[in-house]
Amino acid sequence: MATNLPQIPGARKKGVVLISSEGDLKKLDAYLINDTVCVDGPSSGLVLKIAKLIYEKYKVSVKVISTEPFSGQLTEGIQVVNSPVQEIVGEGRAEAVKFKDGKAVGVCLVIFVDKDMPDLPGEQAKAELMPQLLVELGTKGAQAVLNLTRQSLDSAISQKNRESKIEFPETNYYFPLINALLNIEVKNLQDCLAALAQAEVLANNQAASSGLFVPSPDGLLNKGLATLICEEILAALAVLNQEHPKEGLGFIPDKILRSLGLQLVDGRIAGIAVILGPAKDEQSAVELVRDFQSKSIVSLLAGNVNGNTFRQQLQNQGVGLGLENYIVSLGDDYLSAIYAVNFAVRAPLMYGGNKPGQWQAIADYIRNRVPAFVLLLSHVDELLVATGLGVLAFGLPIITDLVVPQLGKIDTTLFEALVTEQDYRKLVSKCILTRGIKVKMSQVAVPVPYAAAFEGERVRKEQMAVEFGGKASQAIEFLSSQDESSITDGNVELIGSDIDQLPAGSKALPLAIVVEVFGRKMQKDFEPILERQIHRFTNYCMGLMHMGQRDMVWIRISKDTYSKGFRLKHLGVILHAMLHSEYSAIVDKVQVKLYTNQDDVTRISLNAQQIYNQRDERLAGMTDESVDTFYSCLLCQSFAPNHVCVVTPERLGLCGAYSWLDAKASFEIIPSGPNQPILKGNLLDGRLGQWDNINTFVQQKSNQTIEAVSMYSLMDGPQSSCGCFECIVAIIPEANGVMLVHRDYAGMTPSGMSFTTLAGSVGGGVQTPGFLGVGKLYILSKKFISAEGGLARVVWMPKELKEVLGDKLKSRVQELGQGDLLEKIADETVATSSEELLVFLKKVAHPALTMEPII
Ligand code: SF4
């Protein structure tokens, strides 16, 4: 069919593809599609369908070539060029397209649609593709769950009453799925009835009152959504009746989603596998989950077959469960799967700036930004089919080990919708391929699995082969830059005993990890940043626990990891590989020396102390005035598209993970990455902390949603918040001050809201005067809401937050000349309501009461 390529110069170059059939679209998988694509073909309708497929899948700009008036409906990302292609230009491959009108466009791919190609299937044809068995089972399942929900609600109402309260714990989103899709805030049983009525409308393939309606053959996807709505009600009834949680976490609180935000955006979590049912045997369960862990995919478990669960299979094999291990049991019944759905549906509400009821945008967000899929094992029934159809409505595919009718790409999914893979060795890669997850794997030559999923793993005493530091011995880690000539790249040297030479009866050794690096672009300021990565890099190793930093390190190696051949040199192997892998832009050579003799460790520690002190002094001396450049962080835009963090020497990113130096180093490493330098430009307002260039940058990168941003103000143009903030600053007008609350505080605050409720009104990339998401360390900065008077405005914070900030907070108030301020700041032991707070503040004569009005 290549004869149907147009006879123009460059048409045979690599990167020029002829599509003659629907199956040919698979050819595109062979290309890295990361830039503009041109699509040329005989029919506007067909070309537009292909352009839409490309845009949805790759999110790149698509130019459709049409020499006649274009009849199709253009959507985001797709433009028409009204001039024929004259030539395809590029060195060996297509790099640009020249048009007859003299214009040109840079491209990564040019697609010609064969003039003989049949049209892609329309709605009618697609209906025929929906296997009849799915239609029958899905319809039956949806009806069964509707009946069950109606009966369960009637019975609950007869036992209690319609006004009886019903809720999930620690969420600001009521019943998150129902809230997101139907814009109903379910607070009592009466509200459940209202949601059920909407589910019944949907099951009849009619639009719900929020407009929710997903076109599909036989209304199957709407039946699926009705099923999910019912399951959310049934799960809440199970919580009410104390039947949930059982053998699992149950409902996932908002704070867990917030704490995972950064890991999802920076790739430490590559995907989410919702595993329903047990594996064919225990060994297969372990292998599956280890494979997911090694690819940084979190497994959420639910369901059982005759009492046999995936959870139990793992526990029988001694696999540790928990979020820190990337394995979370939601519950042993299939109903618990709904907790994965109402977890996913909160991401667009929390981070995406979507409002309840914006079901279309919410579904798009989940399809494009939440890398989840369902792995259905060992069992299927009509309820699971109906549930699965609901999941497909959000674009989340289903992979199974069962022989079921296959379902190719449907309108809501990016790729295939339902896929069977019976070979367990291929299941994980099939899941990754079907969901289109990009897995970044680190190649580190150690004898045990190595991945971010092992970062939070603990090694308990009884599992431990050997430890360093903590209370057991002295341990230290120190990274410095050296001359090129003094470093042999990859050299790992052990000076002293290895862990297989421990003295009899001993399980501890002293340890100094000394890392020496050279890089043409390396700077002294980057040394502490690289040194801090030792914690993360070593923790990625299965069976290795690393805590602390500098000379407060504590490392444990498990018996299992030791027995697989792990020795001390592997610490060096890890650090060498990972520093090259993640920091190759600033690091050219790395060598590691490991010392286990006490004298060496003491000597190195004394020397390192001096350097640590110098680093601290240098950092403490850095101010916003001492630099002319701040840095952006746009990492969270993959979740919160309008959010921009501006990171300054005196104000770190609100997630607490990016200081100005981190952002600077990150820019050196990836110049086109999320951390861009912003020359401050002209100072517009020193009190608020506004500069003209910063405003222009934020305006542009927030998609024109934010006009001006104040670096130092809570009330006037505060920074937006994406959702993964460590703390919230919130105004308490009646106290003429502000309160602080951190993510781990579950109780009530004097604002009348818990952290979770407050967080609901702060996130989503919008400016909210009076409310601000911040990193913990910003509280200690001289620039902390300095426009409103700084720390002296703080009237309340949880006791635990005071303790976490500890001595640094004490020094800061001393520095302010207000040594007694800490005692004047209330906490939950003296006030959890504004009335109690005012009584306390008056009693202690808090300075905020006499400061100028905050509003
Ligand atoms: Fe997200 Fe801001 Fe942290 Fe960057 S600094 S990861 S944008 S919260």
PDB file of C-alpha atoms in Angstrom, residues 427-559:
ATOM      1  CA  LEU A 427       0.570 -10.056  33.448  1.00  0.00           C
ATOM      2  CA  VAL A 428       2.440  -7.050  34.853  1.00  0.00           C
ATOM      3  CA  SER A 429       3.810  -5.925  31.512  1.00  0.00           C
ATOM      4  CA  LYS A 430       0.359  -6.394  29.972  1.00  0.00           C
ATOM      5  CA  CYS A 431      -1.115  -4.132  32.667  1.00  0.00           C
ATOM      6  CA  ILE A 432       1.531  -1.463  32.060  1.00  0.00           C
ATOM      7  CA  LEU A 433       1.058  -1.569  28.322  1.00  0.00           C
ATOM      8  CA  THR A 434      -2.723  -1.492  28.479  1.00  0.00           C
ATOM      9  CA  ARG A 435      -2.786   1.544  30.787  1.00  0.00           C
ATOM     10  CA  GLY A 436       0.093   3.239  28.947  1.00  0.00           C
ATOM     11  CA  ILE A 437       2.143   3.663  32.118  1.00  0.00           C
ATOM     12  CA  LYS A 438       5.679   4.941  31.700  1.00  0.00           C
ATOM     13  CA  VAL A 439       7.904   2.999  34.064  1.00  0.00           C
ATOM     14  CA  LYS A 440      11.305   4.393  34.930  1.00  0.00           C
ATOM     15  CA  MET A 441      13.447   1.551  36.202  1.00  0.00           C
ATOM     16  CA  SER A 442      16.809   2.026  37.768  1.00  0.00           C
ATOM     17  CA  GLN A 443      19.435  -0.478  36.735  1.00  0.00           C
ATOM     18  CA  VAL A 444      21.402  -1.066  39.897  1.00  0.00           C
ATOM     19  CA  ALA A 445      23.563  -4.155  40.205  1.00  0.00           C
ATOM     20  CA  VAL A 446      22.495  -5.446  43.614  1.00  0.00           C
ATOM     21  CA  PRO A 447      21.344  -8.991  44.397  1.00  0.00           C
ATOM     22  CA  VAL A 448      17.852  -7.919  45.558  1.00  0.00           C
ATOM     23  CA  PRO A 449      15.014  -5.922  43.949  1.00  0.00           C
ATOM     24  CA  TYR A 450      15.633  -2.175  43.835  1.00  0.00           C
ATOM     25  CA  ALA A 451      12.819   0.392  43.395  1.00  0.00           C
ATOM     26  CA  ALA A 452      11.099   3.368  45.010  1.00  0.00           C
ATOM     27  CA  ALA A 453       8.408   0.990  46.273  1.00  0.00           C
ATOM     28  CA  PHE A 454      10.809  -0.275  48.944  1.00  0.00           C
ATOM     29  CA  GLU A 455      11.574   3.211  50.246  1.00  0.00           C
ATOM     30  CA  GLY A 456       9.296   3.019  53.267  1.00  0.00           C
ATOM     31  CA  GLU A 457      10.110  -0.568  54.203  1.00  0.00           C
ATOM     32  CA  ARG A 458      11.123  -1.141  57.819  1.00  0.00           C
ATOM     33  CA  VAL A 459      13.580  -3.807  58.991  1.00  0.00           C
ATOM     34  CA  ARG A 460      12.532  -4.921  62.460  1.00  0.00           C
ATOM     35  CA  LYS A 461      15.029  -6.206  64.991  1.00  0.00           C
ATOM     36  CA  GLU A 462      14.101  -9.849  64.519  1.00  0.00           C
ATOM     37  CA  GLN A 463      14.504  -9.522  60.733  1.00  0.00           C
ATOM     38  CA  MET A 464      17.870  -7.772  60.995  1.00  0.00           C
ATOM     39  CA  ALA A 465      21.261  -9.189  60.010  1.00  0.00           C
ATOM     40  CA  VAL A 466      23.321  -6.094  60.876  1.00  0.00           C
ATOM     41  CA  GLU A 467      22.916  -2.430  61.772  1.00  0.00           C
ATOM     42  CA  PHE A 468      24.982   0.749  61.746  1.00  0.00           C
ATOM     43  CA  GLY A 469      24.383   3.895  63.786  1.00  0.00           C
ATOM     44  CA  GLY A 470      21.246   4.579  65.815  1.00  0.00           C
ATOM     45  CA  LYS A 471      21.985   3.410  69.329  1.00  0.00           C
ATOM     46  CA  ALA A 472      24.100   0.515  68.127  1.00  0.00           C
ATOM     47  CA  SER A 473      27.233   2.266  66.815  1.00  0.00           C
ATOM     48  CA  GLN A 474      28.515   5.478  65.257  1.00  0.00           C
ATOM     49  CA  ALA A 475      27.559   6.047  61.617  1.00  0.00           C
ATOM     50  CA  ILE A 476      27.960   8.972  59.304  1.00  0.00           C
ATOM     51  CA  GLU A 477      27.565   9.860  55.628  1.00  0.00           C
ATOM     52  CA  PHE A 478      29.386  12.636  53.874  1.00  0.00           C
ATOM     53  CA  LEU A 479      29.510  13.756  50.244  1.00  0.00           C
ATOM     54  CA  SER A 480      32.007  16.211  48.832  1.00  0.00           C
ATOM     55  CA  SER A 481      33.256  17.309  45.436  1.00  0.00           C
ATOM     56  CA  GLN A 482      36.879  16.641  44.525  1.00  0.00           C
ATOM     57  CA  ASP A 483      39.357  17.181  41.711  1.00  0.00           C
ATOM     58  CA  GLU A 484      38.811  15.125  38.644  1.00  0.00           C
ATOM     59  CA  SER A 485      42.234  13.457  39.017  1.00  0.00           C
ATOM     60  CA  SER A 486      41.513  12.158  42.518  1.00  0.00           C
ATOM     61  CA  ILE A 487      38.433  10.175  41.528  1.00  0.00           C
ATOM     62  CA  THR A 488      38.221   6.848  39.742  1.00  0.00           C
ATOM     63  CA  ASP A 489      34.651   6.591  38.565  1.00  0.00           C
ATOM     64  CA  GLY A 490      32.868   3.537  39.920  1.00  0.00           C
ATOM     65  CA  ASN A 491      35.548   2.769  42.465  1.00  0.00           C
ATOM     66  CA  VAL A 492      34.044   1.335  45.666  1.00  0.00           C
ATOM     67  CA  GLU A 493      36.497   0.694  48.454  1.00  0.00           C
ATOM     68  CA  LEU A 494      35.813  -0.986  51.787  1.00  0.00           C
ATOM     69  CA  ILE A 495      38.292  -0.110  54.530  1.00  0.00           C
ATOM     70  CA  GLY A 496      37.615  -2.444  57.455  1.00  0.00           C
ATOM     71  CA  SER A 497      35.450  -5.510  58.021  1.00  0.00           C
ATOM     72  CA  ASP A 498      32.495  -6.462  55.860  1.00  0.00           C
ATOM     73  CA  ILE A 499      29.198  -7.633  57.276  1.00  0.00           C
ATOM     74  CA  ASP A 500      30.108 -11.303  56.912  1.00  0.00           C
ATOM     75  CA  GLN A 501      33.077 -10.691  59.239  1.00  0.00           C
ATOM     76  CA  LEU A 502      31.179  -9.461  62.287  1.00  0.00           C
ATOM     77  CA  PRO A 503      32.707 -10.388  65.642  1.00  0.00           C
ATOM     78  CA  ALA A 504      30.872 -13.350  67.193  1.00  0.00           C
ATOM     79  CA  GLY A 505      27.666 -12.291  68.913  1.00  0.00           C
ATOM     80  CA  SER A 506      27.741  -8.796  67.404  1.00  0.00           C
ATOM     81  CA  LYS A 507      25.186  -7.368  65.000  1.00  0.00           C
ATOM     82  CA  ALA A 508      26.579  -3.865  64.621  1.00  0.00           C
ATOM     83  CA  LEU A 509      29.493  -2.051  63.032  1.00  0.00           C
ATOM     84  CA  PRO A 510      30.568   1.583  62.926  1.00  0.00           C
ATOM     85  CA  LEU A 511      30.251   3.021  59.435  1.00  0.00           C
ATOM     86  CA  ALA A 512      31.350   6.072  57.472  1.00  0.00           C
ATOM     87  CA  ILE A 513      29.989   6.371  53.935  1.00  0.00           C
ATOM     88  CA  VAL A 514      32.223   8.821  52.112  1.00  0.00           C
ATOM     89  CA  VAL A 515      31.075   9.771  48.632  1.00  0.00           C
ATOM     90  CA  GLU A 516      33.360  11.801  46.394  1.00  0.00           C
ATOM     91  CA  VAL A 517      32.123  13.326  43.174  1.00  0.00           C
ATOM     92  CA  PHE A 518      33.488  15.363  40.339  1.00  0.00           C
ATOM     93  CA  GLY A 519      31.461  17.233  37.772  1.00  0.00           C
ATOM     94  CA  ARG A 520      32.181  20.125  35.437  1.00  0.00           C
ATOM     95  CA  LYS A 521      28.924  21.732  36.493  1.00  0.00           C
ATOM     96  CA  MET A 522      29.140  20.622  40.117  1.00  0.00           C
ATOM     97  CA  GLN A 523      28.923  23.406  42.701  1.00  0.00           C
ATOM     98  CA  LYS A 524      29.668  23.390  46.432  1.00  0.00           C
ATOM     99  CA  ASP A 525      26.012  24.303  47.019  1.00  0.00           C
ATOM    100  CA  PHE A 526      24.920  21.037  45.447  1.00  0.00           C
ATOM    101  CA  GLU A 527      26.918  18.862  47.870  1.00  0.00           C
ATOM    102  CA  PRO A 528      24.252  18.809  50.624  1.00  0.00           C
ATOM    103  CA  ILE A 529      21.543  18.189  48.034  1.00  0.00           C
ATOM    104  CA  LEU A 530      23.337  15.149  46.647  1.00  0.00           C
ATOM    105  CA  GLU A 531      24.232  13.977  50.143  1.00  0.00           C
ATOM    106  CA  ARG A 532      20.555  14.056  51.103  1.00  0.00           C
ATOM    107  CA  GLN A 533      19.790  11.626  48.284  1.00  0.00           C
ATOM    108  CA  ILE A 534      21.796   8.888  50.050  1.00  0.00           C
ATOM    109  CA  HIS A 535      18.746   8.332  52.238  1.00  0.00           C
ATOM    110  CA  ARG A 536      16.426   7.787  49.287  1.00  0.00           C
ATOM    111  CA  PHE A 537      18.836   5.845  47.111  1.00  0.00           C
ATOM    112  CA  THR A 538      19.753   3.324  49.803  1.00  0.00           C
ATOM    113  CA  ASN A 539      16.144   2.928  50.948  1.00  0.00           C
ATOM    114  CA  TYR A 540      15.068   1.848  47.462  1.00  0.00           C
ATOM    115  CA  CYS A 541      16.954  -1.405  48.078  1.00  0.00           C
ATOM    116  CA  MET A 542      14.718  -4.217  49.329  1.00  0.00           C
ATOM    117  CA  GLY A 543      15.596  -5.197  52.889  1.00  0.00           C
ATOM    118  CA  LEU A 544      17.638  -2.090  53.605  1.00  0.00           C
ATOM    119  CA  MET A 545      16.386   0.557  56.008  1.00  0.00           C
ATOM    120  CA  HIS A 546      18.049   3.956  56.157  1.00  0.00           C
ATOM    121  CA  MET A 547      17.050   6.734  58.540  1.00  0.00           C
ATOM    122  CA  GLY A 548      18.502  10.141  59.354  1.00  0.00           C
ATOM    123  CA  GLN A 549      21.301  12.010  57.659  1.00  0.00           C
ATOM    124  CA  ARG A 550      24.766  13.449  58.221  1.00  0.00           C
ATOM    125  CA  ASP A 551      26.189  11.985  61.464  1.00  0.00           C
ATOM    126  CA  MET A 552      22.780  10.827  62.713  1.00  0.00           C
ATOM    127  CA  VAL A 553      22.430   7.903  60.364  1.00  0.00           C
ATOM    128  CA  TRP A 554      20.828   4.573  61.214  1.00  0.00           C
ATOM    129  CA  ILE A 555      20.989   1.718  58.717  1.00  0.00           C
ATOM    130  CA  ARG A 556      19.708  -1.854  58.980  1.00  0.00           C
ATOM    131  CA  ILE A 557      20.161  -4.725  56.550  1.00  0.00           C
ATOM    132  CA  SER A 558      17.717  -7.626  56.739  1.00  0.00           C
ATOM    133  CA  LYS A 559      18.693 -11.276  57.042  1.00  0.00           C
TER     134      LYS A 559
END
